[in-house]
mmCIF file of C-alpha atoms in Angstrom:
data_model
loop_
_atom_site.group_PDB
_atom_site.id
_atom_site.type_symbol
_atom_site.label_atom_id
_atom_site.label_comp_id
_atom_site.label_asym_id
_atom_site.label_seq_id
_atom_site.Cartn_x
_atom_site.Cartn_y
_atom_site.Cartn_z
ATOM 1 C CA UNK F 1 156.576 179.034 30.336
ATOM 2 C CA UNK F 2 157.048 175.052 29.732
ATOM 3 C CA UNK F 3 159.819 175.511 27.310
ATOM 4 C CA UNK F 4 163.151 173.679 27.358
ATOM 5 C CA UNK F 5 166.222 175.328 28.985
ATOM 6 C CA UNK F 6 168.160 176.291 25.232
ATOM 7 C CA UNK F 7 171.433 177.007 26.322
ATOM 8 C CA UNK F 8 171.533 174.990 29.409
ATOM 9 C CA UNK F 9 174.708 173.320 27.650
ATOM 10 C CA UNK F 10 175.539 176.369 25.660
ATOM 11 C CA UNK F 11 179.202 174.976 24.585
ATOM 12 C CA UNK F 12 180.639 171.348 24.169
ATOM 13 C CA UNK F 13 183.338 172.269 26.488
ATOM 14 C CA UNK F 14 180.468 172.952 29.148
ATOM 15 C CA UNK F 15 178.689 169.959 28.246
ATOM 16 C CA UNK F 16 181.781 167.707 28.685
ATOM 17 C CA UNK F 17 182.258 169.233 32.187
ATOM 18 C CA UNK F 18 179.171 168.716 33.524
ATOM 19 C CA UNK F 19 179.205 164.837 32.315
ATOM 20 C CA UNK F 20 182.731 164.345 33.894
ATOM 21 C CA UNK F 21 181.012 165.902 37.480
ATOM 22 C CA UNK F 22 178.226 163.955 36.969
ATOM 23 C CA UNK F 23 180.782 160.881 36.438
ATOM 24 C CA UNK F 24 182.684 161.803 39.512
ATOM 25 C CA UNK F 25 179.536 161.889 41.550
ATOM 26 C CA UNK F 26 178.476 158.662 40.541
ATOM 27 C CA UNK F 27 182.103 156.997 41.359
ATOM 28 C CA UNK F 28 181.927 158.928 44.478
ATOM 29 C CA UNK F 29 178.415 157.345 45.396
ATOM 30 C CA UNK F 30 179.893 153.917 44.545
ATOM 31 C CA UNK F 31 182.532 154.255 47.159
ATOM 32 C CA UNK F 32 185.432 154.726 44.405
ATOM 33 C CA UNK F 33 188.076 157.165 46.039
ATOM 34 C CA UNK F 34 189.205 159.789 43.750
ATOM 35 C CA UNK F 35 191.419 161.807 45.231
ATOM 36 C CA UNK F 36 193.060 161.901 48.853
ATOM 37 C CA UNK F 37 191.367 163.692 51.467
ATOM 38 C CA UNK F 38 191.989 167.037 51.791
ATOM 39 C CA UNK F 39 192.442 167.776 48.220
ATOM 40 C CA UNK F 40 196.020 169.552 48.106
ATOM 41 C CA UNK F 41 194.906 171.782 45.052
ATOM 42 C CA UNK F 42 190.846 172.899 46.057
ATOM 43 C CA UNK F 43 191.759 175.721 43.394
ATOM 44 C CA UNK F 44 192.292 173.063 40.995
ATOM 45 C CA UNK F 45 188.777 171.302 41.747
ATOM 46 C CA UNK F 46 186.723 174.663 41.980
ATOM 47 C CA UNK F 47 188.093 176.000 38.325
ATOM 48 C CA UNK F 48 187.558 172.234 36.714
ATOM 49 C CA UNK F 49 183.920 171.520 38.377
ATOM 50 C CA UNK F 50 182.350 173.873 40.695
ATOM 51 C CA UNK F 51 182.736 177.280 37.847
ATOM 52 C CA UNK F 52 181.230 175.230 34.383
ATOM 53 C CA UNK F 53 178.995 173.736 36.709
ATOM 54 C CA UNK F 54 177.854 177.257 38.561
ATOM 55 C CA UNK F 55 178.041 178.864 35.159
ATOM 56 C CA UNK F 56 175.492 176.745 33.827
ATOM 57 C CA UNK F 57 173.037 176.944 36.414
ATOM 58 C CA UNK F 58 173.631 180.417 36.109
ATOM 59 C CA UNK F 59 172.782 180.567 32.191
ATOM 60 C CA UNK F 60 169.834 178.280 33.125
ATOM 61 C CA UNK F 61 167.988 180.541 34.914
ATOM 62 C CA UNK F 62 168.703 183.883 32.927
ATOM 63 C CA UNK F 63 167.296 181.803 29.961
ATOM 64 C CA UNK F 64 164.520 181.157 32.203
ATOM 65 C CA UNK F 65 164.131 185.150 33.478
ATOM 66 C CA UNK F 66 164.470 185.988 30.030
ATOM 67 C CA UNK F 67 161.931 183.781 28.280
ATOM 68 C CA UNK F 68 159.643 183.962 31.212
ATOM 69 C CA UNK F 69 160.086 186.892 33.667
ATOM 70 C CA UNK F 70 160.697 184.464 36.472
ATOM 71 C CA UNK F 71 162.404 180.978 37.370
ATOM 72 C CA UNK F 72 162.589 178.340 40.425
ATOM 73 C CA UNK F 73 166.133 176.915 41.265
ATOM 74 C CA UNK F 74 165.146 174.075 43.827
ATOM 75 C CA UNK F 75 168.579 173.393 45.981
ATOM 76 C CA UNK F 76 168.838 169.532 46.585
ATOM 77 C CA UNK F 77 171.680 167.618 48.342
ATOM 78 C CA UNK F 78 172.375 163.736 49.297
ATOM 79 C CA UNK F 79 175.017 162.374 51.069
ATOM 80 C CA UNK F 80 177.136 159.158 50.958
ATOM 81 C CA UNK F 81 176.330 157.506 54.477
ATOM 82 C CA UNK F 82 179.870 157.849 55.838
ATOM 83 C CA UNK F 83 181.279 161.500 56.047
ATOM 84 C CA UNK F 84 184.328 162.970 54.378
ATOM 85 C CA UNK F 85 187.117 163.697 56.627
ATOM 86 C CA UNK F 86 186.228 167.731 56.581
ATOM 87 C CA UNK F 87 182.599 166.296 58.145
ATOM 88 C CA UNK F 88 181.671 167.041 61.406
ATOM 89 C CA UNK F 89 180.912 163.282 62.036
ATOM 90 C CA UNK F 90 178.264 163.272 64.706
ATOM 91 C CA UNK F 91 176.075 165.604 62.017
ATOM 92 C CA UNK F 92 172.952 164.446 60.733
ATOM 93 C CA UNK F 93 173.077 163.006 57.591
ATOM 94 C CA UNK F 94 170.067 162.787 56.094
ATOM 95 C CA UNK F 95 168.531 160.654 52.695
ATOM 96 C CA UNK F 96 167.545 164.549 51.124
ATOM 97 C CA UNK F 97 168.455 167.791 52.006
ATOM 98 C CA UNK F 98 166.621 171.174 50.406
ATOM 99 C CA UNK F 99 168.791 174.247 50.733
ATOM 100 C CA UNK F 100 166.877 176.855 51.650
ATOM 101 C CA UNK F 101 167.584 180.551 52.533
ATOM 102 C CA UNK F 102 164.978 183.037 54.208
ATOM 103 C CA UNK F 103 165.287 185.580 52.172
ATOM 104 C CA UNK F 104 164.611 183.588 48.395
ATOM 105 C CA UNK F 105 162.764 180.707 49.806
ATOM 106 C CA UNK F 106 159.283 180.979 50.123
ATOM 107 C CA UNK F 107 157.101 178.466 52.557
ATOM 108 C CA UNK F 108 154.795 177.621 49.848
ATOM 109 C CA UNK F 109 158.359 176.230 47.945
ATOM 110 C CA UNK F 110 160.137 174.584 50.721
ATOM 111 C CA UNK F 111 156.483 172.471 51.227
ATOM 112 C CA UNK F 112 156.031 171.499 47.817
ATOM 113 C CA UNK F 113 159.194 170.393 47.657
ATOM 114 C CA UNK F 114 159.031 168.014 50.682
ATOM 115 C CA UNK F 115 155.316 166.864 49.628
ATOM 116 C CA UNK F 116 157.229 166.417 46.068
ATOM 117 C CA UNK F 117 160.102 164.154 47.788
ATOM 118 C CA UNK F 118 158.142 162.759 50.575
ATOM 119 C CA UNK F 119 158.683 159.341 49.251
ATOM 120 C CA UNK F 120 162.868 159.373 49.706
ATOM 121 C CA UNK F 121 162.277 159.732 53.192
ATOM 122 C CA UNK F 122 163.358 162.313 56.133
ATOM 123 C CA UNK F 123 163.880 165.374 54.469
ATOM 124 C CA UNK F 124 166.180 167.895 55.905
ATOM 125 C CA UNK F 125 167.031 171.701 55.652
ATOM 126 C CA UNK F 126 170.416 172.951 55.390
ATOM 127 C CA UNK F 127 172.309 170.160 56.892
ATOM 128 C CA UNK F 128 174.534 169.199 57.469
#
């Protein structure tokens, strides 16, 4: 199925959210502090980002199952260069990491992927 995701941004409220992670992301990456380390109100911060942003995702791919019996959610992380203080410090901290879980995550995926990416660099698994 090559179709478009309909419904990836199935509300202007969810739309808006996404944008303002994106946004905070980006400052983040820029070295911009926006909040103090820890957070005092996580509960706060998981209702405002990590739920529009999971419900999404989650709309995404039952589109996806829907319209084509099947679907591929490919897990990528980067990392500023200096850890946040919850960090173990001495961890790895690689240009790309691919999450990847034994049970959903095939071999024939996790290689693509990293032939996909080769050109960012080392290319991690679940770290840190």
């Amino acid at each position: 199925c090559r179709r478009a995701w309909p419904g990836f941004f199935s509300s202007a409220a969810r739309a808006e959210s996404i944008r303002a992670a994106a946004l905070s992301r980006r400052l983040r990456m820029c070295g911009v502090q926006l909040r103090a380390e820890p957070y005092p109100d996580r509960a706060e911060l998981i209702e405002a980002y990590f739920r529009p942003y999971a419900d999404a995702v989650a709309d995404a791919v039952e589109n996806r199952l829907n319209a084509c019996g099947r679907a591929i959610v490919i897990d990528l992380h980067s990392y500023p260069e200096k850890p946040s203080a919850f960090e173990d410090p001495a961890a790895p901290r690689p240009p790309l990491c691919i999450g990847t879980d034994p049970q959903h995550t095939p071999p024939w995926l996790i290689d693509a992927a990293r032939g996909a990416l080769a050109s960012l660099g080392e290319i991690s698994e679940n770290t840190p």
